[in-house]
Short mmCIF file of C-alpha atoms (C1' of nucleotides) in Angstrom, two decimals:
data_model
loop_
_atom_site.label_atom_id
_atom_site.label_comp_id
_atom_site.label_asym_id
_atom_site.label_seq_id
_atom_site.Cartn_x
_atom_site.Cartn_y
_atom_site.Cartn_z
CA UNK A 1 77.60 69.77 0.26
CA UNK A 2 80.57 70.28 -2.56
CA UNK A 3 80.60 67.85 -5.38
CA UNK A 4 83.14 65.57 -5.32
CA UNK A 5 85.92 65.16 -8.13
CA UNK A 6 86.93 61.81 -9.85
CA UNK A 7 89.95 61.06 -7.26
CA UNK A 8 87.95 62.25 -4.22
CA UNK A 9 84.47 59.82 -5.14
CA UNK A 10 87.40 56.77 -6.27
CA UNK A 11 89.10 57.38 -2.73
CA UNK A 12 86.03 57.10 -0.68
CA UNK A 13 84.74 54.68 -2.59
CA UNK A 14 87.96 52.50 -1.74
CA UNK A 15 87.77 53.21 1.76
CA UNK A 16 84.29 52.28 1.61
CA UNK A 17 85.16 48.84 0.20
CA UNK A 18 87.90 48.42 2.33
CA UNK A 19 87.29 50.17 5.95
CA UNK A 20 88.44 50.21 8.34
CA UNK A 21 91.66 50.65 6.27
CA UNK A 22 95.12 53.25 5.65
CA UNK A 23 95.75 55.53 3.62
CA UNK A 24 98.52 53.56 2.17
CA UNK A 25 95.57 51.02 1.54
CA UNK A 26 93.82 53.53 -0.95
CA UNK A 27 97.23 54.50 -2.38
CA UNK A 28 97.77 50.70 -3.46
CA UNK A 29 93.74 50.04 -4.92
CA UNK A 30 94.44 52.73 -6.91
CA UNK A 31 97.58 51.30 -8.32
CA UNK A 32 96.20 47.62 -9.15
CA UNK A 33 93.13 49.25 -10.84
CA UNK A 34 93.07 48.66 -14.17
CA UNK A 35 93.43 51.94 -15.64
CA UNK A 36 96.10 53.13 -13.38
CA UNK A 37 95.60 56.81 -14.65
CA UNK A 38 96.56 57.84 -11.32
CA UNK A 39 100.31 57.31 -10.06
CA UNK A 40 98.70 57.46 -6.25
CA UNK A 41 101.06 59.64 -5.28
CA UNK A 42 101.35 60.63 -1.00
CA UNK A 43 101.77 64.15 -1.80
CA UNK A 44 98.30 63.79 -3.66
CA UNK A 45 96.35 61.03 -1.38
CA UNK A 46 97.39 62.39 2.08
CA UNK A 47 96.24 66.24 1.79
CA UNK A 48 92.77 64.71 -0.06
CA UNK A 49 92.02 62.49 2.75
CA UNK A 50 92.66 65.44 5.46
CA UNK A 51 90.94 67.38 3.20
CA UNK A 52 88.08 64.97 3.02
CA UNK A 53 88.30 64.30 7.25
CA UNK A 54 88.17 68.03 8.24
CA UNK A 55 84.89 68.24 5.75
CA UNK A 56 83.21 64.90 7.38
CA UNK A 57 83.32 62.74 4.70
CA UNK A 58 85.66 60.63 6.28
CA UNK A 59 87.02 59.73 9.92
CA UNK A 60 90.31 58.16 11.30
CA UNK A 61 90.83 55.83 14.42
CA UNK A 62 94.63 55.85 15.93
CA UNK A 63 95.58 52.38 15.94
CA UNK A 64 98.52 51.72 17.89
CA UNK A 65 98.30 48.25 18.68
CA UNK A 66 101.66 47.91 16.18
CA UNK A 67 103.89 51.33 17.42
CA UNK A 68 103.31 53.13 14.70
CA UNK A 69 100.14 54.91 15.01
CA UNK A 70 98.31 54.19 11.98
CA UNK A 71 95.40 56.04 10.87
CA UNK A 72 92.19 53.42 10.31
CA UNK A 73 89.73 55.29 7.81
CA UNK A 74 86.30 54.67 6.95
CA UNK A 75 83.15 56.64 5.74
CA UNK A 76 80.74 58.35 7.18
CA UNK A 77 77.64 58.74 6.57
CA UNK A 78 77.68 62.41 5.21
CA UNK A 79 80.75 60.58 3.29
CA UNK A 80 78.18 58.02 1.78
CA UNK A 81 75.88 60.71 1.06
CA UNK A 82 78.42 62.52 -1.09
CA UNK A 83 79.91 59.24 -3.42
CA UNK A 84 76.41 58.42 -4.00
CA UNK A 85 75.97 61.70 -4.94
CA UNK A 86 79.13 60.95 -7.02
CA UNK A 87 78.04 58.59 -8.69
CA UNK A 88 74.79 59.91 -10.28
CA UNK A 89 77.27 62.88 -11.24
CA UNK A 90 77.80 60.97 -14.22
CA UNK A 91 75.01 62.73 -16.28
CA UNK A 92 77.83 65.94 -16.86
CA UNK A 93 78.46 65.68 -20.72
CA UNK A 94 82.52 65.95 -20.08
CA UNK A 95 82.10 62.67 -18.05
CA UNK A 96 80.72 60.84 -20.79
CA UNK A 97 82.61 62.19 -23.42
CA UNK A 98 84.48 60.01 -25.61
CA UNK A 99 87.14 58.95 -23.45
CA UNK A 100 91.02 60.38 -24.12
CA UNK A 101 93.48 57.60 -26.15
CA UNK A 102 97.43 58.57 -26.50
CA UNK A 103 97.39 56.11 -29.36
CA UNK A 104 94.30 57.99 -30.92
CA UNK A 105 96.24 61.20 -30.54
CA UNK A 106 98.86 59.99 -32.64
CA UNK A 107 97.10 58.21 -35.41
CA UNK A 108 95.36 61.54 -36.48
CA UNK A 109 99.69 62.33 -37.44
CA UNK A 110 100.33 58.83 -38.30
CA UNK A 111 100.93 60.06 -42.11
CA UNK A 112 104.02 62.41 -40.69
CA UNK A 113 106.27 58.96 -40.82
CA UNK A 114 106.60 57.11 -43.70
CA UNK A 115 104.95 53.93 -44.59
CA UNK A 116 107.26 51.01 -43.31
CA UNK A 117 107.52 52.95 -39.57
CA UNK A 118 103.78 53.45 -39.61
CA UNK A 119 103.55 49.31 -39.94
CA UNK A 120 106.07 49.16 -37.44
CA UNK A 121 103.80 51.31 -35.14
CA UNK A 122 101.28 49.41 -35.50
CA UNK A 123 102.74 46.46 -34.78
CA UNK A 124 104.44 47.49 -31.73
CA UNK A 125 101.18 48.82 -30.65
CA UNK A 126 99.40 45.81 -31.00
CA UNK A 127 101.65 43.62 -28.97
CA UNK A 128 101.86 45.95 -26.50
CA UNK A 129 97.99 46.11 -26.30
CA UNK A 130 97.85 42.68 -26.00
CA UNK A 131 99.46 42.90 -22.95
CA UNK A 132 97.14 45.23 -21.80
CA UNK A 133 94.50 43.10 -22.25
CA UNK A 134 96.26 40.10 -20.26
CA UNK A 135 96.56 42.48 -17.51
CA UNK A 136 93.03 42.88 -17.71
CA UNK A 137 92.06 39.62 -17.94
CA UNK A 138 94.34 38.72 -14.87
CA UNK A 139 92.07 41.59 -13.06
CA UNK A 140 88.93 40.32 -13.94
CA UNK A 141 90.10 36.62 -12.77
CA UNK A 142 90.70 37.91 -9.38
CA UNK A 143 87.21 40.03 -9.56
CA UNK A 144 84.53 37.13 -9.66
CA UNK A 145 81.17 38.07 -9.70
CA UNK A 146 80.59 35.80 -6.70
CA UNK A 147 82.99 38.17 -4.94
CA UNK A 148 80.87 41.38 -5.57
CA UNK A 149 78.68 42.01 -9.22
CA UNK A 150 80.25 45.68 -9.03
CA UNK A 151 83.82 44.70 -8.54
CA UNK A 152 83.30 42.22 -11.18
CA UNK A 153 81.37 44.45 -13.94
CA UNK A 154 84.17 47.05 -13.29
CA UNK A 155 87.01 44.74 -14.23
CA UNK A 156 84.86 43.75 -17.55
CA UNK A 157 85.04 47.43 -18.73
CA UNK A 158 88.94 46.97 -18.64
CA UNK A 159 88.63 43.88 -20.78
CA UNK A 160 86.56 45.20 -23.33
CA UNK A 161 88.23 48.60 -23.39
CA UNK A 162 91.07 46.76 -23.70
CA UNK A 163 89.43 44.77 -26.59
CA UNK A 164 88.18 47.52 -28.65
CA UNK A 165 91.34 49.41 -28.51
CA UNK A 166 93.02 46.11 -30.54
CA UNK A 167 89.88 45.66 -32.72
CA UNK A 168 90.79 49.01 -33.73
CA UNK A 169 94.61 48.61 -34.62
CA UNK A 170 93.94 45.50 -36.58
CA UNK A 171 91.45 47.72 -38.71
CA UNK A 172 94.43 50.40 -38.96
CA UNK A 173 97.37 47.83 -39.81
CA UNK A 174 94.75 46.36 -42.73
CA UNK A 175 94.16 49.79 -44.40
CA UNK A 176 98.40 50.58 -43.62
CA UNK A 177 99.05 47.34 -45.60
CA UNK A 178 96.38 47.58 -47.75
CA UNK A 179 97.99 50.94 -48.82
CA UNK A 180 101.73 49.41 -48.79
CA UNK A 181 100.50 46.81 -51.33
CA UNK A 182 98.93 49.09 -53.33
CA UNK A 183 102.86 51.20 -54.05
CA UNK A 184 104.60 47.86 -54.34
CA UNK A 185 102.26 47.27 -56.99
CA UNK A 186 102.45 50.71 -58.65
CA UNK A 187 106.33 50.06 -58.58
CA UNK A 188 106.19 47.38 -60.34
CA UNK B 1 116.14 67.36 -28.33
CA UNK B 2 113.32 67.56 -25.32
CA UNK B 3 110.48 64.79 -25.70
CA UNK B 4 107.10 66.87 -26.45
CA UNK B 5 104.49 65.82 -24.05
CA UNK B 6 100.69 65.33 -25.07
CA UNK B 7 99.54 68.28 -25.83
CA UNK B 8 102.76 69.74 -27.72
CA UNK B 9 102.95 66.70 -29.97
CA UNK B 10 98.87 67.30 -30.33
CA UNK B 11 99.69 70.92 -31.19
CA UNK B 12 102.73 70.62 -33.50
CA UNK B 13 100.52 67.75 -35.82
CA UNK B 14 97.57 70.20 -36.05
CA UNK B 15 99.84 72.82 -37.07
CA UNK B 16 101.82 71.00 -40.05
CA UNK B 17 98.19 69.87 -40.99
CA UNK B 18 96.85 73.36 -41.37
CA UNK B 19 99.78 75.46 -41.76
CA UNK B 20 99.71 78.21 -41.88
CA UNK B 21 97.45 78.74 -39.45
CA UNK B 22 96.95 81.00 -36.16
CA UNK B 23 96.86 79.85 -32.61
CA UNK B 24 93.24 80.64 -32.59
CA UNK B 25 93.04 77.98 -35.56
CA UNK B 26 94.70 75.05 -33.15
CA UNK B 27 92.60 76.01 -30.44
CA UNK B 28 89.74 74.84 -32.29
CA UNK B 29 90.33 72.10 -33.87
CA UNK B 30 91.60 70.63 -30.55
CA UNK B 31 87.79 71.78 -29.52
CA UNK B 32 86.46 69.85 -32.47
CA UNK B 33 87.97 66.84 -31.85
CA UNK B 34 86.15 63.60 -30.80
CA UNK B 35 88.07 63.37 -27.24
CA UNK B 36 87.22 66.22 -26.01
CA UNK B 37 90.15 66.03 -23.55
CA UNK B 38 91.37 69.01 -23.35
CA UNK B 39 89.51 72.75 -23.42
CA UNK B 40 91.71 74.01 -25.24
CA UNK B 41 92.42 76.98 -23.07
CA UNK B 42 93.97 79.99 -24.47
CA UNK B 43 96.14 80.19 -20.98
CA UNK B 44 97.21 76.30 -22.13
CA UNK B 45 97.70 77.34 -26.19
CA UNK B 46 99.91 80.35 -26.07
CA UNK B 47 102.59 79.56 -23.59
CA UNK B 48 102.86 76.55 -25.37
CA UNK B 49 102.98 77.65 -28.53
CA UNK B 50 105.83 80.73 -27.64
CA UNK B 51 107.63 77.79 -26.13
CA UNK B 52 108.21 75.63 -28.97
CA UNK B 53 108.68 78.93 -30.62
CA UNK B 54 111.76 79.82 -28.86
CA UNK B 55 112.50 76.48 -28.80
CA UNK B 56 112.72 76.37 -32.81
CA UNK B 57 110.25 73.42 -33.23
CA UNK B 58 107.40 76.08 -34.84
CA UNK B 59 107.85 79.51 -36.51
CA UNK B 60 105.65 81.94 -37.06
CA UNK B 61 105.23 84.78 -39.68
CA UNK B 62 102.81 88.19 -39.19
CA UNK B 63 100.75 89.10 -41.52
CA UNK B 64 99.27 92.25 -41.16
CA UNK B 65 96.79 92.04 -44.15
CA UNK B 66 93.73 92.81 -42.21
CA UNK B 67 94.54 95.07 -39.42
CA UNK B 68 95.37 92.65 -36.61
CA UNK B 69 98.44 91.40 -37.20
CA UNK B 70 98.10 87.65 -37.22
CA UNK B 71 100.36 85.43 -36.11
CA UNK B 72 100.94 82.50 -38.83
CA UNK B 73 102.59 79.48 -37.37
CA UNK B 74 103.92 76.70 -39.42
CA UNK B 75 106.23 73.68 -38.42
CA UNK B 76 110.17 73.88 -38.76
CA UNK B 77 112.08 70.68 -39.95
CA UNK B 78 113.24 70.40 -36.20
CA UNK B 79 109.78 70.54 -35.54
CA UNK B 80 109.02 67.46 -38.21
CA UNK B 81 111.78 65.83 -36.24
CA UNK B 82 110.05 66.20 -32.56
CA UNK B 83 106.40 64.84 -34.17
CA UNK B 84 107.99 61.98 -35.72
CA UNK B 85 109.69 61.12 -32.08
CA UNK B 86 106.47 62.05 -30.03
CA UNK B 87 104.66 59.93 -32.40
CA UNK B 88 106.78 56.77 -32.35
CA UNK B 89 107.64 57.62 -28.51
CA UNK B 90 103.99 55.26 -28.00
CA UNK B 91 106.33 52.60 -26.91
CA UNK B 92 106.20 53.62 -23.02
CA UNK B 93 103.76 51.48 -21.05
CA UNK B 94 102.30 54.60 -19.59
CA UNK B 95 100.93 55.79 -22.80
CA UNK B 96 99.25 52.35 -23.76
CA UNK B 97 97.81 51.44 -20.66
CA UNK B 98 94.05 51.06 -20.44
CA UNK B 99 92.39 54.81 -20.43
CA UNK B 100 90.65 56.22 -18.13
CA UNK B 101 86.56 56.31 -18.21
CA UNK B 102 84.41 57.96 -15.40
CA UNK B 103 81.59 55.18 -16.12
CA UNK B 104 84.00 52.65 -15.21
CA UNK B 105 85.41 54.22 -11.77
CA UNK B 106 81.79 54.43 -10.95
CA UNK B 107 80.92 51.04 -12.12
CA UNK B 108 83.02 50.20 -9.37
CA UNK B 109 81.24 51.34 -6.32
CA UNK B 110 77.39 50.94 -7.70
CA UNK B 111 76.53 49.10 -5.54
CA UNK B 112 76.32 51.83 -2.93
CA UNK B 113 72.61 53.24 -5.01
CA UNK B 114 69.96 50.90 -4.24
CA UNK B 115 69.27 48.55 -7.27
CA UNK B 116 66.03 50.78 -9.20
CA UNK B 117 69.10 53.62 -8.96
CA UNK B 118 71.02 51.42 -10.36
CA UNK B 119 69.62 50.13 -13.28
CA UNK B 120 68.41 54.34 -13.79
CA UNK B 121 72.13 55.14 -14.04
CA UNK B 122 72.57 52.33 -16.52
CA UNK B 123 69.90 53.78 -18.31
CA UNK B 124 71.01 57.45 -18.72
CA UNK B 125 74.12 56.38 -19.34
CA UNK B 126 73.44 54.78 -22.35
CA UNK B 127 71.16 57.41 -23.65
CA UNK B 128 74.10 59.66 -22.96
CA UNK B 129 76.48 57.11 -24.83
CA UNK B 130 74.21 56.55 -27.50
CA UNK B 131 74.99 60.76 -28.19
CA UNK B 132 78.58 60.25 -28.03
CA UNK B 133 78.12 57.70 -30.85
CA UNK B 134 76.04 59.76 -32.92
CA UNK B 135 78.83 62.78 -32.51
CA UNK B 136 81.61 60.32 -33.44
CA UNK B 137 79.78 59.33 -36.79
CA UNK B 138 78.73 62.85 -37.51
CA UNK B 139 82.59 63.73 -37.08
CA UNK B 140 83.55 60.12 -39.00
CA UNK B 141 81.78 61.22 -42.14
CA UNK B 142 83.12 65.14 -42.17
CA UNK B 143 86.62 62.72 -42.12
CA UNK B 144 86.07 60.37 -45.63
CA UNK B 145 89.50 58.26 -46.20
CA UNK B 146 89.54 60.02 -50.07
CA UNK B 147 90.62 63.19 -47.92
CA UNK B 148 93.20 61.63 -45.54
CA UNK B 149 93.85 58.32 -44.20
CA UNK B 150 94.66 59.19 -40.91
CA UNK B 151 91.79 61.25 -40.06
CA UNK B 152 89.80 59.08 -41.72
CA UNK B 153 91.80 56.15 -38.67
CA UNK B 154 91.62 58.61 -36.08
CA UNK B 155 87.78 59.14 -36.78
CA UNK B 156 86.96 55.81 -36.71
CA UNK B 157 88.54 55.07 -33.41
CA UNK B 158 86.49 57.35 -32.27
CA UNK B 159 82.97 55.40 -33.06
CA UNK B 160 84.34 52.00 -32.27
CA UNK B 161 85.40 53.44 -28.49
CA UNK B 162 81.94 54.82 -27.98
CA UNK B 163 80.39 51.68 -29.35
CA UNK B 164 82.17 50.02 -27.29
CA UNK B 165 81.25 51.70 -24.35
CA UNK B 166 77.62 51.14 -25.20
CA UNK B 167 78.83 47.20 -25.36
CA UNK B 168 79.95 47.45 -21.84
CA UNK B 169 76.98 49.50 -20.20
CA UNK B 170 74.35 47.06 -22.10
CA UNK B 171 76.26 44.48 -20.71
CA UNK B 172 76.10 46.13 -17.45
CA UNK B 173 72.31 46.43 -17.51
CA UNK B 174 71.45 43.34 -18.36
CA UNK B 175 72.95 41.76 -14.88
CA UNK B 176 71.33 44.48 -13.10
CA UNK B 177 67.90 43.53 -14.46
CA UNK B 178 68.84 39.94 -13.89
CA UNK B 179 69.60 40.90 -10.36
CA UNK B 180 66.10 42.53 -9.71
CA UNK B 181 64.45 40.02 -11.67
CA UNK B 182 65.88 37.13 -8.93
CA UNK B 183 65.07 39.77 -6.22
CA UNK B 184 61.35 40.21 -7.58
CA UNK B 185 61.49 35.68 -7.49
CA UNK B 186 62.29 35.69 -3.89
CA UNK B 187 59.87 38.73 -2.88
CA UNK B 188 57.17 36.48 -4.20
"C1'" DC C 1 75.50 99.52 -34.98
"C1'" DG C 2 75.41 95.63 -32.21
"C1'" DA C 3 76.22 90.67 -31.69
"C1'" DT C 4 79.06 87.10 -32.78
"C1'" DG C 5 83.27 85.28 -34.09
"C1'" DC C 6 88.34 85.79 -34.72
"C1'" DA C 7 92.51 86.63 -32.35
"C1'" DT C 8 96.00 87.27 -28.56
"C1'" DG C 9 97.22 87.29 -24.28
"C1'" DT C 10 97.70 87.33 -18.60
"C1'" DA C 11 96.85 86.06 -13.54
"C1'" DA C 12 95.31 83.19 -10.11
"C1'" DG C 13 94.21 78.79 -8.76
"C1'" DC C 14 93.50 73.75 -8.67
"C1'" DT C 15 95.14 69.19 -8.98
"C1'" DG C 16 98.17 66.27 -9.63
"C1'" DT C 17 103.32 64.80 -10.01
"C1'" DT C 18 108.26 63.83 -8.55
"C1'" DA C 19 111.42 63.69 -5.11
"C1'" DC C 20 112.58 63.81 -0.61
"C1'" DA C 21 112.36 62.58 4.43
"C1'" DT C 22 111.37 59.53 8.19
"C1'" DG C 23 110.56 55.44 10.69
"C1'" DA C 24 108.39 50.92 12.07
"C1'" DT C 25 107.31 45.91 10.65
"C1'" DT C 26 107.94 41.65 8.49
"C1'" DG C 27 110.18 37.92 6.12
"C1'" DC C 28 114.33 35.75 4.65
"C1'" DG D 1 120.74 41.87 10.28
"C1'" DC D 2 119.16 43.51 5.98
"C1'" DA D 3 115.86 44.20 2.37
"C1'" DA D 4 111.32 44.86 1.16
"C1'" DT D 5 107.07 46.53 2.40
"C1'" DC D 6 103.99 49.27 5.31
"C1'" DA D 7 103.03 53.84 6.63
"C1'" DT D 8 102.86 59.02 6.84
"C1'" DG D 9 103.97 63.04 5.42
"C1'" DT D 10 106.18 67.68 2.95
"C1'" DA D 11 108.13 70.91 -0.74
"C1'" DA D 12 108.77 72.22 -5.25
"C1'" DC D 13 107.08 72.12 -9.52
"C1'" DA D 14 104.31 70.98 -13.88
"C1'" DG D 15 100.37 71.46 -16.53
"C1'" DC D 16 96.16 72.68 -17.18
"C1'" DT D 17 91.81 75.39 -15.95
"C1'" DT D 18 88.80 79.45 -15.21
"C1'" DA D 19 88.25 84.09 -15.55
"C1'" DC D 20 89.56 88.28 -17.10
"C1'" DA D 21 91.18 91.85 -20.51
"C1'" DT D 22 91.57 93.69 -25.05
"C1'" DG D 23 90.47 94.77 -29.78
"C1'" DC D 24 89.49 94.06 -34.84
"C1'" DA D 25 86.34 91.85 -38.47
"C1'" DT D 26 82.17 90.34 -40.31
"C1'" DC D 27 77.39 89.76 -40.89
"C1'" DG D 28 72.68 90.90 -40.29
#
DNA sequence: CGATGCATGTAAGCTGTTACATGATTGC
DNA sequence: GCAATCATGTAACAGCTTACATGCATCG
C-alpha cells in the first residue's frame, strides 16, 4: 500500500473525525487549523479525494435528500490502515527536522537594514505574533480535552509554537537594543 | 520592482554574505542550514539564479583561473534594494502565521494507534527531537555573536524551536501515561 | 588513478496554487 | 429576492523535486 503524504494522512484523518462528511467539510478543517499552511484549495482537495476513493482509502454515499447530490465521505478500513500507517511515518528525519520559519529566514539578513528598521521589525513582528498566539489560544478554547485528548494536545502545539516564536523575538529586540545603546553611547 | 518570494530573498542574502561566491556555494549553505526546508536542488538554484540575473538583482563575473570557468555571483545595488523589501515584506499575515510541524498534524489524529502505540510514538519522537536539538547547538556554536549578530539570532532560533518542540511532546507524553495509568486503575 | 567533491546545467514529474465556472440552500 | 454559504469541479500555472548528464579538481 503507497505511503501517504502530509495532505493525504491530514485529509483522511479529517474525514475520519468528521464522517460521514463533504469534501467542502475537509476543505474548511483545514482552514480553521491552526497552522493554516494549506490554502485548501478545490483544485487540490477534489482530485486527492478521487484519488484517494479510486485507491480504497476512502468511499462516498450520494446524498440527495437536499437536490444537490452531495458526496458523504468516510474511511475505510484499508483507509484506517494507511493514516495509521501515517502516523508512525513520523520516524523520516525530514519530518522531524527543525521546522521552516519565514521570520527565521529573514533574521539570518536582518543586518542588510540598518539599525532603527531592524527595531522596527522587530516590533512589528512581535505584535503581529501576538496575534498569532490569540488565535491560538481561541483554538485551544474551543479544543477541550473533555472534547477529545488528541484534538486538545494538537491545539497546545499551536500555543506553544506560538509561544516560543515570541520568546524568541524578545531575545532578538534585547540584543537589537542592546546594540543601539551601545552607538548612542559611542556617539556621545 | 517584483516582490522576491522565499527562496529568492533566501538566495540573494546568502549571496551578499559570501560574495563572491558560485551557485554551487548557495546551494550549500541552504543545505547547511538548521531548517532544512528546502534541498536545495540544482533544478531549483540555477533557474533562479539566471532569473534574478536577467532581472539585474545579481551579477555574475567568470573566472577562468582553474579551468572551469566559474561563475562568481555577487549582489547588485538593485539587488540590496529587493532584500531590504523581501526582508521587511514580513508584515503579511501569511508569512507570520503559526508554521507548519508534521508532529503536530499527527498529534491530531493519535488517537487512531492504540494507547502503548501511542505513548511509543511519543517516545521516538522525542529521541528524534532530542537530535534536532543537539544539531541546532552544534550549528549555534559554529555561529558565535563576535562573528555576526544575525547568524548568531538566526542560530539561536533554531535551538529554542527544537526545544520547544521537546516542551510540547513531553507535555504530550505525560497525558498519555496519565491516560494508561487511569486505564491500568480501572483494569484492576 | 580512482573516489570524492566542486561546479553547471536540463527534463520530467509531483503537488500545490489561483482563478474560473456552476448551481443549490439558507438566512435576512 | 438577494447575499452569503454550501458544494463540486476544471484549467493554467508556479515552484520545487528527483533523476540524469557532464566534466574538472583535489586528495589519498
Amino acid at each position: 500500500m503507497r505511503e501517504l503524504n502530509e495532505l493525504e494522512g491530514v485529509a483522511v484523518g479529517i474525514i475520519g473525525e468528521n464522517a460521514p462528511c463533504t469534501a467542502y467539510t475537509v476543505r474548511m478543517a483545514l482552514k480553521s487549523s491552526p497552522s493554516s499552511h494549506w490554502r485548501a484549495s478545490a483544485g487540490a482537495i477534489y482530485p486527492l479525494l478521487e484519488r484517494l476513493e479510486t485507491e480504497g482509502l476512502v468511499r462516498s454515499v450520494v446524498d440527495d435528500n437536499d437536490g444537490r447530490g452531495r458526496k458523504l465521505l468516510h474511511v475505510t478500513r484499508d483507509g484506517q490502515t494507511a493514516l495509521k500507517a501515517w502516523i508512525k511515518d513520523i520516524g523520516r528525519p525530514d519530518l522531524i527536522a527543525n521546522v521552516f520559519d519565514p521570520i527565521r529566514s529573514r533574521i539570518f539578513f536582518i543586518d542588510n537594514l540598518p539599525l532603527d528598521e531592524q527595531i522596527r521589525f522587530s516590533e512589528t513582528t512581535l505584535t503581529a505574533l501576538e496575534g498569532v498566539l490569540a488565535d491560538a489560544h481561541r483554538f485551544l478554547e474551543s479544543r477541550p480535552a473533555e472534547a477529545g485528548l488528541s484534538t486538545h494536545l494538537g491545539a497546545i502545539s499551536g500555543v506553544i509554537s506560538a509561544q516560543s516564536r515570541i520568546d524568541f523575538m524578545k531575545t532578538v529586540q534585547k540584543a537589537l537594543k542592546a546594540q543601539q545603546a551601545d552607538a548612542d553611547h559611542k556617539e556621545c
